């Protein structure tokens, strides 16, 4: 009888421990519940629904019709706009990300010299990052680079007749690249924080040894700043692939002229809300997810060759 009682008590120990752990952690789960509800209901659930729709023909009006991989086959073989959107997006990423990071690093190094009123300058330079993705700034940018815009007015004062930048397919994408570079505030703040962590003694020792400023930059600043450069590179690359508002406003939602500003996200929007091809748009969205994941994975794999940590 005693043995049976002992066995029953031992059998109940896992359940009692689980109940006790649940009671102890219940306040934490309650505080996490808003995030958990938002994650499962607003992020994971719609994402899985989109994955299913990418294998269907769905127009919002009728029930989804399963078509297998037909959307992906069409994307790869019978959709010229898909290739155009890919070319424009990759060119935009290849130009805007390095230029933005280089400009942000240059401004951060200038601010790191100990300027008076540094918080004011830091706030002023960070302001474009807060405003740059807004519709109002995109509208302003379209006015600046129009045929009769401020940019051409300034060029005319020097006797130069400027083109209609946003209406010319040879220049329209570069106006959006300039807008992206103008939003350098966020990586600049991160670069400035990284520069503040580099010991000043290393620069003093290098100066005593006769190293020039240029040599100090390439031998001290850049190697010690590579973790910050890597972080900014990943974040800005993802943001560049997701760029939408500037292209939509500047081109009037068409991606023109001649698809020169047809960003991938803009083309996805056209397919989803212009032509109501939700199944095909879902497939486009998952291809974008795969592209971003691939670039991020390659960035992490390459860190062992150029990112230097303290160890």
Coordinates of C-alpha atoms in Angstrom, one line a residue, residues 58-306:
X58 CA -7.5 34.2 -56.5
X59 CA -9.2 37.5 -57.5
X60 CA -10.8 38.5 -54.2
X61 CA -14.3 37.9 -55.7
X62 CA -14.4 34.2 -56.1
X63 CA -13.0 31.3 -54.0
X64 CA -9.2 30.6 -54.4
X65 CA -8.6 27.9 -57.0
X66 CA -5.5 25.7 -56.4
X67 CA -3.2 25.8 -59.4
X68 CA 0.0 24.4 -58.0
X69 CA 3.2 26.2 -59.0
X70 CA 1.6 27.9 -62.0
X71 CA 2.2 31.3 -60.6
X72 CA 5.9 30.7 -60.1
X73 CA 6.2 29.1 -63.6
X74 CA 4.5 32.2 -65.1
X75 CA 6.9 34.4 -63.2
X76 CA 9.9 32.7 -64.5
X77 CA 8.8 32.2 -68.1
X78 CA 6.0 34.4 -69.3
X79 CA 6.1 37.7 -67.4
X80 CA 8.4 40.4 -68.8
X81 CA 7.4 42.9 -66.2
X82 CA 8.8 40.6 -63.5
X83 CA 12.2 40.7 -65.1
X84 CA 12.0 44.5 -65.5
X85 CA 11.0 44.9 -61.8
X86 CA 13.9 42.7 -60.8
X87 CA 16.4 44.7 -62.8
X88 CA 15.2 48.1 -61.5
X89 CA 15.2 46.9 -57.9
X90 CA 18.6 45.3 -58.0
X91 CA 20.1 48.4 -59.6
X92 CA 18.5 50.6 -57.0
X93 CA 19.9 48.4 -54.2
X94 CA 23.3 48.3 -55.7
X95 CA 23.5 52.1 -56.0
X96 CA 21.6 53.4 -53.0
X97 CA 22.9 51.2 -50.3
X98 CA 26.7 51.7 -50.8
X99 CA 26.2 55.5 -51.4
X100 CA 24.0 55.9 -48.4
X101 CA 26.5 54.0 -46.1
X102 CA 29.5 56.0 -47.5
X103 CA 27.7 59.3 -47.0
X104 CA 26.5 58.3 -43.5
X105 CA 30.0 57.3 -42.5
X106 CA 31.5 60.5 -43.8
X107 CA 29.1 62.6 -41.8
X108 CA 29.5 60.5 -38.7
X109 CA 33.3 61.0 -38.9
X110 CA 32.8 64.7 -39.2
X111 CA 30.5 64.8 -36.2
X112 CA 32.9 62.6 -34.2
X113 CA 35.6 65.3 -34.2
X114 CA 34.0 67.0 -31.2
X115 CA 31.8 69.7 -32.7
X116 CA 30.0 72.0 -30.3
X117 CA 26.3 71.5 -30.2
X118 CA 26.7 67.8 -31.3
X119 CA 23.1 66.8 -30.2
X120 CA 21.6 69.6 -32.4
X121 CA 23.6 68.5 -35.5
X122 CA 22.8 64.9 -34.8
X123 CA 19.0 65.7 -34.6
X124 CA 19.2 67.8 -37.8
X125 CA 21.0 65.1 -39.8
X126 CA 18.6 62.4 -38.4
X127 CA 15.5 64.3 -39.4
X128 CA 15.5 63.2 -43.1
X129 CA 15.4 59.5 -42.0
X130 CA 12.1 60.3 -40.2
X131 CA 10.6 62.2 -43.1
X132 CA 12.1 60.6 -46.1
X133 CA 9.7 57.7 -46.4
X134 CA 6.6 59.9 -46.2
X135 CA 4.2 60.7 -49.0
X136 CA 4.8 64.4 -48.5
X137 CA 8.6 64.2 -49.1
X138 CA 8.0 62.0 -52.2
X139 CA 5.6 64.7 -53.6
X140 CA 8.2 67.4 -52.8
X141 CA 10.9 65.3 -54.6
X142 CA 8.7 65.0 -57.7
X143 CA 8.3 68.8 -57.7
X144 CA 12.0 69.4 -57.2
X145 CA 13.0 67.2 -60.2
X146 CA 10.2 68.1 -62.6
X147 CA 11.0 69.9 -65.8
X148 CA 10.1 73.3 -64.2
X149 CA 11.4 72.3 -60.8
X150 CA 13.9 73.9 -58.5
X151 CA 16.8 71.7 -59.6
X152 CA 16.5 72.9 -63.2
X153 CA 16.0 76.5 -62.0
X154 CA 19.3 76.3 -60.2
X155 CA 21.0 74.7 -63.3
X156 CA 19.6 77.4 -65.5
X157 CA 21.3 80.1 -63.4
X158 CA 24.6 78.5 -64.6
X159 CA 23.4 78.4 -68.2
X160 CA 22.6 74.7 -68.1
X161 CA 19.3 73.4 -69.4
X162 CA 18.4 70.4 -67.4
X163 CA 16.1 67.6 -68.5
X164 CA 12.8 66.6 -67.0
X165 CA 14.5 64.2 -64.5
X166 CA 11.5 62.2 -63.5
X167 CA 10.0 61.9 -67.0
X168 CA 13.2 60.7 -68.6
X169 CA 13.9 57.0 -68.2
X170 CA 17.7 57.7 -68.3
X171 CA 17.5 59.7 -65.1
X172 CA 14.3 58.9 -63.2
X173 CA 15.8 56.0 -61.1
X174 CA 18.7 58.1 -60.1
X175 CA 16.4 60.7 -58.5
X176 CA 15.1 58.0 -56.2
X177 CA 18.7 56.9 -55.4
X178 CA 19.4 60.5 -54.4
X179 CA 16.3 60.5 -52.2
X180 CA 17.5 57.3 -50.5
X181 CA 21.0 58.7 -49.9
X182 CA 19.4 61.8 -48.4
X183 CA 17.8 59.6 -45.8
X184 CA 21.2 58.8 -44.2
X185 CA 20.4 59.7 -40.7
X186 CA 19.7 56.3 -39.2
X187 CA 23.0 54.6 -40.3
X188 CA 24.8 57.8 -39.5
X189 CA 23.7 57.6 -35.8
X190 CA 24.8 54.0 -35.6
X191 CA 28.2 54.8 -37.2
X192 CA 28.7 57.6 -34.8
X193 CA 28.1 55.3 -31.9
X194 CA 30.6 52.8 -33.3
X195 CA 33.2 55.5 -33.8
X196 CA 32.8 56.6 -30.2
X197 CA 33.8 53.0 -29.1
X198 CA 37.2 53.1 -30.9
X199 CA 40.0 53.8 -28.3
X200 CA 41.6 57.2 -29.0
X201 CA 44.9 55.7 -27.8
X202 CA 45.2 53.7 -31.0
X203 CA 45.1 56.9 -33.1
X204 CA 47.7 58.5 -30.9
X205 CA 50.0 55.6 -31.2
X206 CA 49.6 55.5 -35.0
X207 CA 50.3 59.2 -35.2
X208 CA 53.5 58.7 -33.2
X209 CA 54.6 56.0 -35.6
X210 CA 54.0 58.4 -38.5
X211 CA 50.8 57.0 -39.9
X212 CA 48.8 59.4 -42.0
X213 CA 45.1 60.1 -41.5
X214 CA 44.4 58.1 -44.6
X215 CA 46.4 55.1 -43.3
X216 CA 44.7 55.4 -39.9
X217 CA 41.3 55.3 -41.5
X218 CA 42.0 52.1 -43.5
X219 CA 44.1 50.4 -40.8
X220 CA 42.2 51.4 -37.6
X221 CA 38.8 52.9 -38.3
X222 CA 37.5 50.6 -40.9
X223 CA 38.6 47.3 -39.4
X224 CA 37.2 48.2 -35.9
X225 CA 34.0 49.5 -37.5
X226 CA 33.3 46.4 -39.6
X227 CA 30.7 45.0 -37.2
X228 CA 28.7 48.3 -37.4
X229 CA 29.2 48.4 -41.2
X230 CA 27.8 44.8 -41.4
X231 CA 24.8 45.7 -39.3
X232 CA 24.0 48.8 -41.3
X233 CA 24.6 46.9 -44.6
X234 CA 22.0 44.2 -43.7
X235 CA 19.4 46.7 -42.5
X236 CA 19.8 49.1 -45.4
X237 CA 19.7 46.3 -47.9
X238 CA 16.5 45.0 -46.6
X239 CA 15.0 48.5 -46.5
X240 CA 16.1 49.1 -50.1
X241 CA 14.4 45.9 -51.3
X242 CA 11.2 47.0 -49.6
X243 CA 11.2 50.5 -50.9
X244 CA 7.8 51.5 -52.3
X245 CA 6.4 55.0 -51.5
X246 CA 9.0 57.1 -53.4
X247 CA 8.5 55.1 -56.6
X248 CA 4.7 55.0 -56.3
X249 CA 4.4 58.8 -55.8
X250 CA 7.1 59.9 -58.3
X251 CA 5.8 57.6 -61.1
X252 CA 2.1 58.1 -60.2
X253 CA 1.8 54.4 -59.4
X254 CA 2.8 53.3 -63.0
X255 CA 6.5 52.6 -62.5
X256 CA 7.2 54.7 -65.5
X257 CA 8.6 56.1 -67.7
X258 CA 9.2 52.9 -69.6
X259 CA 9.3 50.8 -66.3
X260 CA 12.4 52.7 -65.2
X261 CA 11.0 53.1 -61.7
X262 CA 9.1 49.8 -61.5
X263 CA 10.3 48.7 -58.1
X264 CA 9.5 45.1 -57.2
X265 CA 7.2 46.2 -54.4
X266 CA 5.4 48.5 -56.8
X267 CA 4.9 45.8 -59.3
X268 CA 3.5 43.5 -56.5
X269 CA 1.1 46.3 -55.6
X270 CA -0.1 46.6 -59.1
X271 CA -0.7 42.9 -59.5
X272 CA -2.6 42.7 -56.1
X273 CA -4.7 45.9 -56.1
X274 CA -4.6 47.0 -59.7
X275 CA -5.4 43.7 -61.4
X276 CA -6.7 41.8 -58.4
X277 CA -4.4 38.9 -59.1
X278 CA -3.9 38.1 -55.4
X279 CA -2.6 34.6 -55.9
X280 CA 0.1 35.9 -58.3
X281 CA 0.9 38.8 -56.0
X282 CA 1.3 36.4 -53.1
X283 CA 3.8 34.4 -55.1
X284 CA 5.7 37.6 -55.9
X285 CA 5.8 38.4 -52.2
X286 CA 7.3 35.1 -51.3
X287 CA 9.9 35.4 -54.0
X288 CA 10.9 38.8 -52.4
X289 CA 11.1 37.1 -49.0
X290 CA 13.4 34.4 -50.5
X291 CA 15.6 37.1 -52.2
X292 CA 15.9 39.1 -49.0
X293 CA 16.7 35.9 -47.0
X294 CA 19.3 34.8 -49.5
X295 CA 21.0 38.2 -49.4
X296 CA 21.0 38.2 -45.6
X297 CA 22.3 34.7 -45.4
X298 CA 25.2 35.5 -47.9
X299 CA 26.0 38.6 -45.8
X300 CA 26.3 36.5 -42.6
X301 CA 28.4 33.8 -44.4
X302 CA 30.8 36.5 -45.7
X303 CA 31.4 38.0 -42.3
X304 CA 34.3 35.6 -41.5
X305 CA 36.3 37.2 -44.4
X306 CA 35.9 40.9 -43.6

